[in-house]
Every structure is written in structure tokens, then in C-alpha cells.
Amino acid sequence: MLFKEVPKNLDFPEMEHEIAGFWQKNDIIAKYLDKNKGKKKWSFQDGPITANNPMGVHHAWGRSYKDMFQRYKTMKGFEQRYQNGFDCQGLWVEVEVEKELGFKSKKDIEKYGIDKFVQKCRDRVHKYSMVQTESSVRIGMWMDWGEWKTSMDDKDWMKKSHSYYTMSEVNNYTIWHFLKKCHERGFIYEGVDVMPWCARCGTAISDMEIATEGYQELTHKGVIVRFEIIGRENEFFLVWTTTPWTLTSNTGVAVHPTLTYVKVKNNGVIYYLAKALVNVLKGEYKILQELPGKDLLGLIYKCPFNYLPAQKDVIHKVIPWEDITESEGTGIVHIAPGCGKEDFALGKEFDLKTIAPLDELGIYLPGFDWLSGKDVKDVAQPIIEDLDKRGLLYNVEDYTHRYPVCWRCNSELIFRLVDEWFISMNTLRHEIAESAKQVERWIPSYGLAHELDWLKNMADWCISKKRYWGLALPIWKCKCGHFTIIGSKEELQQRAVEGWDEFAGNSPHRPWIDRIKIKCEKCGKLTMRIPDVGNPWLDAGIVPFSTIRPPDDMHTLDNGYPYDKTYWQEWFPADLISESLPGQFRNWFYVILTMSTVLEKKPPFKVLQGYASLHDEHGEEMHKSKGNAIWSDDAAEKVGADIMRWMFAKHNPVQNLNFGYGPAKEIKRVLLTLWNVYSFFITYAEIDQFNPVNKKISESNLRKLDKWILSKLNSLIEQCDKAYDNFDLTSVVKISEKFFEDLSNWYIRRSRKRFWKSENDIDKEAAYLVLYECLVKLIRIIAPIMPFFCEHMYQNLVKNLDQNAPESVHFCDFPEPDSKRINPTLEQEISMTRTIVSLGRAARNKANMKIRQPLASMTINVPGECPGLSDDAKHTILEELNIKTVKAIGTDALSQVYMFSAVPIFDKIGPKFAKSVNKVGQWIKSLSHEKIEQLINAGSLKGTVHGETIAISKEDIEIRKIEVPGASVMIQGDYGVSIDTKLTQDLEYEGLIRELIHKTQLMRKEANFNLTDRIKIFYQTDEKLKDAITDNLDYLKSETLALEANEGLQTGEIEKTLDINGIQAKITLQRVSTET
RNA sequence: GGGCCUAUAGCUCAGUUGGUUAGAGCGCACGCCUGAUAAGCGUGAGGUGAGUGGUUCAAUUCCACUUAGGCCCA
């Protein structure tokens, strides 16, 4: 056996497991990683995946891109780092561990012990990084994984894995270095701000984190409250809010200075509100006065909760605010600077008092009377009742709006005044924008505009989190107010006055790091580290600096940035990053640009390739809670990794991808075309014992068809190379699929007889060699996209025969196109031939003439500039269409098959002929072809209708072309085909015989005869078919392998009554001999 | 309110120096092939290219505005 037999229908997952076994057994991945050592470098920077859960199909999408780009560059001979990265620290891991342990709040964590909790977080990362590595390998992602199946109590597991981990010492200390640089430029400050806050997690949620799923449609109480104006009797502001709990901290109201407000009398009371919003009033009202908002400025009022101790001595003012809209509420906006972001900013600007009512778990602080100690979640209704009791409630209604929720635990966020640490973006934002502009290419190109928009609008970066598992912010703050930022482990050791011994040997995490005390530079007192941990985007943002270090020594502090930049410089900046678009402009892209700008004043990547979101097959977002999420492993086992990868690559990355098993089936069908080609080749090459080793394609033996497919093949190589180089996988897939189609539906279909014939001549060998060439080149083109499938074919087609060939298709170079083979003229000729054939089929379809019925002749119309049809092309067309001759070919060949007919345009002839219009219309319809030609040539035509002479012009009629009887015509552009549908007796008889042969073959199959069994045919039918059989007896016998065909009835293996083009025929088949 | 993206067949989407007649897959209908066969192939129907205006000899393509949807920000 030359080749391994291949199954007719490919089971992708099964094949992939077999190939994965082969790779493992022969250490293929390691050899692949080594292949280009010492050659020119191409640098890919992996954005870390959070090692917190199994991989979803959305991860598989992105990771497939990363793998495909790197594989292509490997085939092009570049040395790469193949470094994968895991994101480890942050709230998302904590939340999962809390769930595991059944914790409800931060108190549970403190009770459990921070050290144990942190260890649990570490373990989770360890576990899921292994799970994700396995899933990545399953989908064919070849990275430098190192040793990754480590036991949970292996202390060195992180070193054994070659992936980077953002919780590593190296990563954390490099962030310290960055923060110190920021501090040296004065960017770091501790600020008070109102932040979105999750009371369950007990932490601020940064702007960056309120992502798409950070909002939910929620219903709250919208209340309208009366604010009594001081110094004006019986006059009130009407103020609307959806967060009654914030009324306790109200210190002002805002009006739009130029909008029109009204003073109205309603139920005997005077109210103020925006004119456009008077429909909120209940009952009758009378407008007493219209006034611009600015006329209300300077008034003071009684806050509804002025009895609370926290409100003591507060003056409540009216202030201007231009962002007020007339779309909802009352146009007078309640301002609580301690409970809202804009409120806080306005409060600062207009010197309002700030009252912060809640502690970090959302409980009212002392000073709020009956509310103190109550949970903010539970106070809306009591507050409304309290207001009502005191006569201050004007109205209350349900109000549904999009409201921010915690993106991890789904709790409603509140806005809370907090002390957090920030990096100021005042000057930095411009520098980052400059870096962004230096990026060579954003794919898609709108990326730069998008990033710049974010940079223009973003707030200062809040880097602190009041949590446990994360970067220990290296900030030691003294009671005197001074703070110190430590930039490295070394510096920490030098500065440590207490606690170093306890800390040494641990990673720079809580709680160990918190033991260390240093001396305040200013007052000399011992100071503690602030308890906050870092925002996790610090962790991911530093990786262009912290992770580019010698792969055999990833964890030594001083052999990489910033101590020893030798290795780092060879790989920085990255040639490519590839990540999901929607969130990353304000996340990863933003933070790596920021950190790189501070550290190196330039962008850390040259090209960014981004992609949209993955949805389910109905276009819905995937959520675990919704039940429509799909794990990568499940998808791989169900449809196969290569099918997923092909689907991913085919998709336009800017669009959301709808992933599902339905779409996967479509992909499989396309790939089965290629599989069928391969399986066809194997089947026949095996029969003929065709061995391509040491054989070369000889130009002189090639047919036109061979030259054509070789031209297509080399165009394909050229175009795919270009597309890959452009990171445009969509094009690679689309033009490859077109090639599968050309190869299968034209090259093989037209070449079948060459493979079937019994003699092994040079023509047959040429066909084998050409098909072989196409297959082995093709698999090298698409190997980066379908590593398993291509490996399978490679092993069977190449390695199986040639021990000197590279061990794996993934060690092969990307094919070089042979431009001499590319022949556009030939490609055009075949394309023309195929167009004509398809028109011929359409014409047959229209006339209801199946291919089996031979026809006498056809006429072909071709465009003027076309060089005419070669004999070869003509022959192909006739054979494909089962037609005897071509009657005419030319630019005007179809003129004879059409007749003109005219249809009156009544709009035109109506006014001309008034009452006789119907008669004229009939006359027009009856005009002959020749008369219409006259009309066309002369522009007008005279005639007699009911004794009257009339004249019509060209414009009065619509000219239609109709086919002459006996022809069926199809036109497409300048191409046209007319087939002669008239049947002579010979043609009819031949058609009958072919129908009979076809049905006899079906009977042979049904009777389970072997392909080579000889038979006898007995028939009983009418005269016409009998004549037809007599006339074509030899043909019938040779096609059906019949020794005899006789009239009469006999018993046999199978007997049937057939319908042969409407003629009944009783047929019996007898088997005469059988070969085994 | 500002920025970005999108709008093409029932569905999912292609379509560039602006140029005859806007394409594909799926689905649907009809059919072909029967030596790749629990496969393969073809043909057909289906479009006022979201709307309006502009630039141009010519606009799905360029520009402006409007509408609808999506994303980001305020």
C-alpha cells in the first residue's frame, strides 16, 4: 500500500485526536518552536487570558487568530517567542474563590484569613491555567507551554510553565518600577472622588470595568419632592430623583441658566419647574410667570432632611448647570455631592458641602438619625414614607432605566465618596495620544480614532482597590501626610526598618508585604503600606516590559527590564498584538500604551489586529447564566477544532461572530469538498500505484486543463501570501474555498476519465502529478489555519512516501509561487467556457431538456473583445452539455434565434389615438418581426387600422425579444447560448437509450451486481423503444456490460417496469458471470 | 450632547483608484448526475442597495443631512 486508505466521511474530532497523538509522540511542538532559532525575528505580544475559568469559544476565537498569525510567520522562517500569558490577580478571581468558599462579604474573607484566601486565589490560577493550556493545545494552539501538567502542591509550578503569569514577582516588581516613574513625574496622588461602588464586594468599580454587561434595565422609584424656598411663603421647587437614599445628603439644586422655567399655582401652592415638564403636575394648575433658570440662582431652600445631624448648619443653594435636559424629571436637579460623580464636580465648583452617608458595605453612617445602621438597599420605601408623612412628597412613580451593576456579582452599584489612589492624566493623556499615533497600523483602521477619543475623555486612572488578591501597591503613607513609593524589591529591602524577615521568601502580596514598615522621609516616623491592592489592568499593562525576558530564565529579577535590556530590546516593540476590540480600547490597549509611554515614550506594538464579539448562532450575547455559552472543549469535541478555526478565520473580524453548530455544519460541507478531492486522489492513486516521488511535471505532457489549474494554484499562493502578510485571514479562506471549488468541480470533474482509463500513459501520469502538486501545495497554504487536517493529509500524501521530507507539515516553508505558471489568458478562457456551460445548462433547464437527451446544435454569443473559443473549449462545452455541434459563435450569433414583438405603451399612445387606442394597441401587438425591424430602423411606422392610416413612433412601443420556436436561449451580459431543442428521430432514440442505460445501471446496483458482472437483458416494450434499441444495440450492451439484449420475458435476479421518457418497458436482468 | 461603527436577497454576509446587468452561502423551488454515491452538481425565484439631497458624464461606492441599530464617552 502506497497510501493509507481514507474514510469517505471525515470525523474531525477523531482525526484531530489521532494527529494530536502523533504530535505528542514525536515531540513535534518542541521541534516547531525550535525550528527558526537564530533567524530573523518577528515579535508577537500575547495579551493575558484570565486564568479563572475554563476556556469559552470566544477565547478560542481570539486564540486561534494568535496561533494562525504565528504559524504563518513560522512558515515564513521567522524566529518567535511563542509566549503565552495568564492574567492572575484581581477581583474576578477573588469572586470565584468567594463563591467556592460560600462567602458573602469581605468580613468572611478577613475571618478566614487573608493569607489562606490569597493562597486559594493562587491555587485557582494554577488550576485554571493548566485547564486553559490543555484546551488551547486541543484547538491546536502551539505556544511555548513548557511543563504545565504540574501537581497542585508543586512549589515550582510557575517556573516549569513557560507561560507568563501576571502574579509573578517579576511582573509585580516591574509595576512598582512603573509607579515609581509616575511618581517621579508627580502623577500619583491620593484623591477623594465619588466612584461607582459595589457594596457587596466593598470596592470601587473603575470606569474601565463598567463594561457592556455593567448595565442592566432596572426599575426604581422616581420621586418628586417639594423643596421649600426660604424667605418665600408657600413656594417650593419640584425636584425629581430616582435615588431617594441620596436625598439625605442633598446640599444643592441645579437649574439650567437659559432654559425657561415656570412659576405655577397648583392646589393652592406655588411651584417652580421647567416649562417643558409641566405635565408632571397633578390636577389643575395656572402658570403665573415664565422665567429663565438664571433668575432662580442664589435662592436658598430647606432640604427635606435638614433635621439629620449630618445636615446641621448646611446652607442649601441653587446653582447653574448647563447639562440639564428637558427630557425627564422637573428640570430642577437634586445635587448630593457625596453621592454622584457630576454632583461632586459641581459641588467643588460651586462650593457646596459634601456629605458622605455610607460606609464601604453600604450602611448609613452615624449622623443620619433613624437611618444610621440601615442598609442602603432597604431604605427607598421608608424614606418615601417619611417624606410623605412630613408632607414633602409630591408624587412617586416606577421608573425603568439602565442602571450600572457590578460586573462580577451583579449587585446594583451606588456612588460613594472614597479615598483612592490615582494616576493623573492631565499631561500624560497627550503623551499617550502621541504614542498611539505612532502605531504603524490599526486593523480596523478606525482603531486610532477610537483610542484617541477614549484618551481625550477618560478620567484619571484609579489604581487602587480595597481588596486582597492583587498587586500590593508600593505606597507607604505616613500619618504626617507624606507618602513614599518604592520602585523595586531592592529598594524595599534597603528601606525596610521592620518586617523584612517575615516578608522575605514570600511574593510581594498581602498579607506578608504588609508586615514591612519604613521610615517616613519627612518626619522620620515608622509608616505602614496602604492596605489597597492595585487595579488588575496594571498587571496586564506591564507585560510588554515584564515578560520579554530569556525564556529559560523568566523569573530572575535582574536579567530583564529595567535592569538588563539586552534581550528585551531585541523583541520590543511587538510586531503584532491581536485582541478583542470592544473593551480593550479602554483596557488593555490603553494600559499598555500608558505604561509604555511612561517608560519608553513609544507604543509597545507596531500593528494591532482586533476583532469583535462572539455571540450565539442567533446573534444573542453568550452568558453562562443564559445557558447559551459554549466551552471551547465541548465545541472542539462536537465539531472539531479545525472547523472552528476555519470558521474563525473566514469571518470578517470587525463583525460580531455568531457561533453555533448550525453555522459549523456549513463550514464542514465546504471542507468536505476538499476532503473528497483528497479521498478521490488516494482512491485512484492506490489503484494505479501512482508514486509521485522523484517524478516531475513535464511541460510537454500537460493539457490545457492542467495548465489552468496550475495557474490557479500559483495565483492562490501569491494571493494568500499577501493576505496573510496583511493579517487578512478572511481573504485567505475565501480564495482558498474558491480554489477547492475549481479543483473539485472543474479540474477533477473534467479529468475523471483520465484517472479511470485502464492504461497508465503519460496523460494519466500528468493528471496525477498535477493533482498531487495542487494538494501538497494547498495544504501548506492552509496549514496555519487547519493544523490537524493538513497534517493528516501531509502525512499520507508526502511523509508516507518520502522519508526525507520534513517530519511535519508545520516544519515546511510557505510555498513560493511560480509566476511563470500564472496565465491570465488561460484562466479567462476557462472561465468563459464555464460561463457558457452554465448558460447551456440554464437553457436546458428552461426547455426541460435533461442532459441525457442529446441535442443537435447550439449557438454561442461571446463579447467582442473575446478571442473566440479554442477547439478545446468547444469540445468541452459540447461534452458537458451533450450537444452534437456548435452552429455559430460570434458577437452577434444570437440574432437569428430572436424575433421582435411589440407591446404598446398606453401612456404614450393614449393621448395620440384617444378612442381607437385599443384597436391600435391590438395592431401593435400583431406587428411582425420584420415590421418592427423597419420601425426600429426608420424610427416610425405607418399602418392601417380599421381603414384609417395611422403612424406610430419608436417611443410608443416597448420592444421585446422572444425566442423562435425550437430554441431555448439564455443570456448573461454579453454571453448568450441558444440550444436547438428540436429532436430528430436519431436524437430521440439516442435519448431513449441513454435513459434506458441509466435506469438499467440503477437496477444493477439495486440487485447488488459487481461493477464488472456480465448480464443479459430482456425487455418487453412498444415499437418505438424497440426500434431505438435495435438502432443502438452495441451502445446499450457495452454501457451495461450486457452480453445480450433480447426481446421477451425471462426470470432473472431483478425485474422491473420502467418509465423511459414516457414509454413503459418491462426489464429483466440476468447475471451471467461474476468476478471477485 | 460628543466620538466611532453599521444599514445590500427571507437569514448570515461579500463587494475600492466611482464604470455595462450588485455577488456568495444557507433556506426555498425545480432539476441533473449516478465509477468521489447515506456524496456530488446545476438552474431558478428573491434587491426601489435605509431615506433625502449634493459632487460627477456616471454613485452601492465620495460628501452632507435624516432615520434606525450597535459600541464608547459625557
Tab-separated table of N, CA and C in Angstrom, chain A residues 3 6 85 114 231 277 315 351 371 437 476 558 729 772 819 842 856 897 926 1068:
chain	number	residue	atom	x	y	z
A	3	PHE	N	-0.559	4.456	-0.080
A	3	PHE	CA	-1.243	5.441	0.764
A	3	PHE	C	-2.130	4.735	1.769
A	6	VAL	N	-8.456	6.252	3.177
A	6	VAL	CA	-9.113	7.319	3.944
A	6	VAL	C	-10.612	7.075	3.991
A	85	GLY	N	0.418	34.060	27.875
A	85	GLY	CA	0.348	34.722	29.173
A	85	GLY	C	-0.969	34.522	29.895
A	114	ILE	N	-6.461	36.364	55.425
A	114	ILE	CA	-6.068	36.841	54.105
A	114	ILE	C	-5.032	35.913	53.490
A	231	GLY	N	-37.660	82.136	52.721
A	231	GLY	CA	-37.937	83.547	52.510
A	231	GLY	C	-39.073	83.799	51.535
A	277	LEU	N	-41.743	70.635	31.233
A	277	LEU	CA	-42.053	69.439	32.010
A	277	LEU	C	-43.270	69.604	32.912
A	315	ILE	N	-25.957	75.202	54.305
A	315	ILE	CA	-26.747	76.149	53.512
A	315	ILE	C	-27.042	75.466	52.174
A	351	ASP	N	-18.871	75.232	45.519
A	351	ASP	CA	-18.624	75.282	46.942
A	351	ASP	C	-19.812	74.788	47.759
A	371	LEU	N	-31.879	56.516	60.157
A	371	LEU	CA	-31.304	55.763	59.037
A	371	LEU	C	-29.972	55.118	59.403
A	437	LYS	N	-0.517	57.558	18.079
A	437	LYS	CA	-0.381	57.982	16.680
A	437	LYS	C	0.835	57.363	16.006
A	476	TRP	N	3.743	53.714	50.783
A	476	TRP	CA	3.804	53.781	52.247
A	476	TRP	C	3.438	55.194	52.646
A	558	ASP	N	16.831	40.468	37.943
A	558	ASP	CA	17.731	41.451	37.336
A	558	ASP	C	18.244	41.055	35.948
A	729	LEU	N	-7.070	37.080	7.221
A	729	LEU	CA	-7.333	35.646	7.073
A	729	LEU	C	-8.624	35.394	6.303
A	772	TYR	N	-1.644	16.049	-7.544
A	772	TYR	CA	-0.777	15.884	-6.373
A	772	TYR	C	-0.127	17.217	-6.002
A	819	SER	N	5.632	32.312	-10.777
A	819	SER	CA	4.846	33.291	-11.535
A	819	SER	C	4.782	32.924	-13.022
A	842	ALA	N	-28.655	26.243	-18.068
A	842	ALA	CA	-29.850	27.029	-17.786
A	842	ALA	C	-30.831	26.913	-18.942
A	856	ALA	N	-28.999	18.519	-31.094
A	856	ALA	CA	-28.265	18.630	-32.348
A	856	ALA	C	-27.233	19.744	-32.347
A	897	VAL	N	-31.949	33.798	-33.486
A	897	VAL	CA	-32.827	32.990	-32.649
A	897	VAL	C	-33.894	33.842	-31.963
A	926	SER	N	-49.771	42.810	-32.931
A	926	SER	CA	-49.735	41.839	-34.024
A	926	SER	C	-48.633	42.124	-35.035
A	1068	THR	N	-35.851	-7.260	-17.443
A	1068	THR	CA	-35.324	-8.281	-16.546
A	1068	THR	C	-33.820	-8.377	-16.750
